[in-house]
mmCIF file of C-alpha atoms in Angstrom:
data_model
loop_
_atom_site.group_PDB
_atom_site.id
_atom_site.type_symbol
_atom_site.label_atom_id
_atom_site.label_comp_id
_atom_site.label_asym_id
_atom_site.label_seq_id
_atom_site.Cartn_x
_atom_site.Cartn_y
_atom_site.Cartn_z
ATOM 1 C CA MET A 128 1.750 65.142 58.609
ATOM 2 C CA LYS A 129 4.940 63.072 57.802
ATOM 3 C CA LEU A 130 4.706 60.853 60.772
ATOM 4 C CA HIS A 131 0.987 59.426 59.895
ATOM 5 C CA ASP A 132 2.666 58.784 56.494
ATOM 6 C CA ASP A 133 5.553 56.721 57.888
ATOM 7 C CA VAL A 134 2.310 54.849 59.571
ATOM 8 C CA PHE A 135 0.538 54.076 56.412
ATOM 9 C CA ILE A 136 3.721 53.384 54.461
ATOM 10 C CA GLY A 137 5.454 51.016 57.094
ATOM 11 C CA THR A 138 1.843 49.089 57.057
ATOM 12 C CA LEU A 139 1.726 48.875 53.317
ATOM 13 C CA LEU A 140 5.253 47.567 53.085
ATOM 14 C CA THR A 141 4.807 45.183 55.755
ATOM 15 C CA VAL A 142 1.799 43.931 54.125
ATOM 16 C CA SER A 143 3.664 43.545 50.802
ATOM 17 C CA ALA A 144 6.466 41.645 52.267
ATOM 18 C CA LEU A 145 4.282 39.322 53.975
ATOM 19 C CA ILE A 146 2.579 38.414 50.856
ATOM 20 C CA VAL A 147 5.904 38.088 49.206
ATOM 21 C CA LEU A 148 7.122 36.034 51.973
ATOM 22 C CA ILE A 149 4.014 33.522 52.152
ATOM 23 C CA TRP A 150 2.815 33.235 48.513
ATOM 24 C CA VAL A 151 5.228 34.709 46.094
ATOM 25 C CA ILE A 152 8.406 33.613 47.013
ATOM 26 C CA PRO A 153 6.991 29.934 47.893
ATOM 27 C CA THR A 154 5.143 29.802 44.575
ATOM 28 C CA GLN A 155 7.670 31.220 42.109
ATOM 29 C CA ILE A 156 10.915 29.658 43.301
ATOM 30 C CA PRO A 157 11.461 25.997 43.123
ATOM 31 C CA VAL A 158 12.504 23.693 46.044
ATOM 32 C CA SER A 159 15.861 22.496 45.417
ATOM 33 C CA GLN A 160 16.096 18.486 45.635
ATOM 34 C CA ASP A 161 19.604 18.656 46.470
ATOM 35 C CA GLU A 162 19.997 19.075 50.495
ATOM 36 C CA THR A 163 23.516 20.231 50.407
ATOM 37 C CA VAL A 164 23.398 23.091 48.427
ATOM 38 C CA MET A 165 21.877 26.271 49.712
ATOM 39 C CA PRO A 166 18.017 27.036 48.769
ATOM 40 C CA PRO A 167 17.274 28.945 45.665
ATOM 41 C CA SER A 168 14.912 30.992 47.732
ATOM 42 C CA LEU A 169 17.572 32.053 50.296
ATOM 43 C CA MET A 170 18.513 35.522 48.707
ATOM 44 C CA ALA A 171 14.665 36.593 48.362
ATOM 45 C CA ASN A 172 13.667 35.231 51.779
ATOM 46 C CA LEU A 173 16.542 37.780 53.185
ATOM 47 C CA SER A 174 15.824 40.230 51.317
ATOM 48 C CA MET A 175 12.013 40.240 51.778
ATOM 49 C CA GLY A 176 12.978 39.588 55.395
ATOM 50 C CA ILE A 177 14.798 42.858 55.730
ATOM 51 C CA VAL A 178 12.193 44.587 54.189
ATOM 52 C CA LEU A 179 9.784 43.389 56.328
ATOM 53 C CA LEU A 180 11.740 44.185 59.501
ATOM 54 C CA LEU A 181 12.809 47.708 58.395
ATOM 55 C CA SER A 182 9.114 48.272 57.454
ATOM 56 C CA VAL A 183 7.688 47.442 60.751
ATOM 57 C CA ILE A 184 10.461 49.642 62.370
ATOM 58 C CA LEU A 185 9.147 52.497 59.966
ATOM 59 C CA GLY A 186 5.294 51.961 61.451
ATOM 60 C CA ILE A 187 6.255 51.727 64.874
ATOM 61 C CA LYS A 188 8.504 54.749 65.122
ATOM 62 C CA GLY A 189 6.186 56.746 63.067
ATOM 63 C CA PHE A 190 3.013 55.305 65.411
ATOM 64 C CA PHE A 191 5.287 56.367 68.754
ATOM 65 C CA ARG A 192 6.971 59.858 67.860
ATOM 66 C CA GLN A 193 5.680 63.272 68.795
ATOM 67 C CA ALA A 194 3.809 65.177 65.813
ATOM 68 C CA ASP A 195 6.025 66.479 63.350
ATOM 69 C CA ARG A 196 5.779 69.858 61.514
ATOM 70 C CA ASP A 197 6.871 68.510 58.157
ATOM 71 C CA GLY A 198 4.380 68.310 55.164
ATOM 72 C CA SER A 199 2.932 65.380 53.659
ATOM 73 C CA LEU A 200 4.908 62.871 51.518
ATOM 74 C CA LEU A 201 1.415 61.533 50.049
ATOM 75 C CA THR A 202 0.935 64.587 47.714
ATOM 76 C CA ILE A 203 0.023 64.746 44.248
ATOM 77 C CA LYS A 204 3.182 65.217 42.635
ATOM 78 C CA ASN A 205 4.616 62.294 44.382
ATOM 79 C CA PHE A 206 2.008 60.319 43.390
ATOM 80 C CA LYS A 207 2.382 61.426 39.736
ATOM 81 C CA SER A 208 6.260 60.656 39.786
ATOM 82 C CA PHE A 209 5.761 57.029 41.082
ATOM 83 C CA GLY A 210 2.805 56.448 38.421
ATOM 84 C CA PHE A 211 5.277 57.658 35.988
ATOM 85 C CA VAL A 212 8.040 54.955 37.293
ATOM 86 C CA CYS A 213 5.445 52.403 37.294
ATOM 87 C CA LEU A 214 4.374 53.168 33.980
ATOM 88 C CA SER A 215 7.630 53.356 32.438
ATOM 89 C CA LEU A 216 9.115 50.090 33.948
ATOM 90 C CA ALA A 217 5.675 48.353 32.396
ATOM 91 C CA ILE A 218 6.561 49.872 29.126
ATOM 92 C CA SER A 219 10.062 48.762 29.637
ATOM 93 C CA GLY A 220 9.207 45.306 29.987
ATOM 94 C CA VAL A 221 6.970 45.392 26.812
ATOM 95 C CA LEU A 222 9.460 46.978 24.493
ATOM 96 C CA ILE A 223 12.631 44.824 25.777
ATOM 97 C CA GLN A 224 10.393 41.867 25.184
ATOM 98 C CA TYR A 225 9.180 42.644 21.608
ATOM 99 C CA ALA A 226 11.764 44.807 20.088
ATOM 100 C CA GLY A 227 14.853 43.320 22.030
ATOM 101 C CA PHE A 228 17.382 44.406 24.464
ATOM 102 C CA PHE A 229 19.287 46.619 22.132
ATOM 103 C CA TYR A 230 16.599 48.836 20.569
ATOM 104 C CA GLY A 231 14.408 48.683 23.599
ATOM 105 C CA GLY A 232 16.848 49.936 25.610
ATOM 106 C CA ILE A 233 17.655 52.980 23.268
ATOM 107 C CA ILE A 234 13.956 53.650 23.288
ATOM 108 C CA ILE A 235 13.472 53.459 27.367
ATOM 109 C CA THR A 236 16.904 55.784 27.845
ATOM 110 C CA GLY A 237 16.026 58.343 25.096
ATOM 111 C CA GLY A 238 12.892 58.537 27.100
ATOM 112 C CA TYR A 239 14.144 59.246 30.090
ATOM 113 C CA MET A 240 16.460 61.759 28.789
ATOM 114 C CA VAL A 241 13.907 63.571 27.211
ATOM 115 C CA LYS A 242 11.958 63.543 30.510
ATOM 116 C CA MET A 243 14.759 64.926 32.476
ATOM 117 C CA GLY A 244 14.799 67.692 29.605
ATOM 118 C CA GLU A 245 17.120 66.913 26.895
ATOM 119 C CA ARG A 246 16.109 67.668 23.586
ATOM 120 C CA ARG A 247 19.605 67.782 21.323
ATOM 121 C CA LEU A 248 18.990 64.638 19.060
ATOM 122 C CA LEU A 249 22.664 63.835 18.470
ATOM 123 C CA THR A 250 23.055 63.910 22.356
ATOM 124 C CA LEU A 251 19.917 61.753 22.818
ATOM 125 C CA LEU A 252 21.207 58.990 20.220
ATOM 126 C CA SER A 253 24.804 58.874 21.296
ATOM 127 C CA ILE A 254 23.997 58.388 24.868
ATOM 128 C CA ALA A 255 21.243 56.145 24.787
ATOM 129 C CA GLY A 256 22.409 54.033 21.634
ATOM 130 C CA GLY A 257 26.311 54.079 23.749
ATOM 131 C CA ALA A 258 24.497 52.739 26.728
ATOM 132 C CA ALA A 259 22.445 50.050 25.299
ATOM 133 C CA GLY A 260 25.040 48.876 23.279
ATOM 134 C CA ILE A 261 27.718 48.739 25.940
ATOM 135 C CA CYS A 262 25.223 46.821 28.125
ATOM 136 C CA TYR A 263 24.379 44.285 25.098
ATOM 137 C CA LEU A 264 27.681 43.873 24.378
ATOM 138 C CA ALA A 265 28.538 43.408 28.234
ATOM 139 C CA ILE A 266 25.738 40.766 28.310
ATOM 140 C CA ARG A 267 26.588 38.812 25.173
ATOM 141 C CA MET A 268 30.632 38.560 26.362
ATOM 142 C CA VAL A 269 29.138 37.117 29.970
ATOM 143 C CA ASN A 270 27.375 34.795 27.828
#
């Protein structure tokens, strides 16, 4: 049932948000020595606090509501899609690290386009190259 999924996902997100707030943010974001400026961890703590609040609300609402007739969200198809996103993000990080932003961006964007069904080579290359090129130029102009 969908409500059982809400309780499960709310609990999972709550635990994840607590881990990030208690362990990840304090160890990864240095404390500022200047007390007159905002702390560097302010936005990270604020964002994870919002995630924590919303995930607790999701779990509580799923726990107290009546049974729902909708099907489960935890299906094999959804797990495959989630796995694809996680794998593609890992590959994206490695590609950008070793091939550079421009060439890695072309491969990543082209890969997503192929996954979505695009098969025309000229369209693939022009859109993937154009998107990566525009992003690369925008970053170069800002720096």
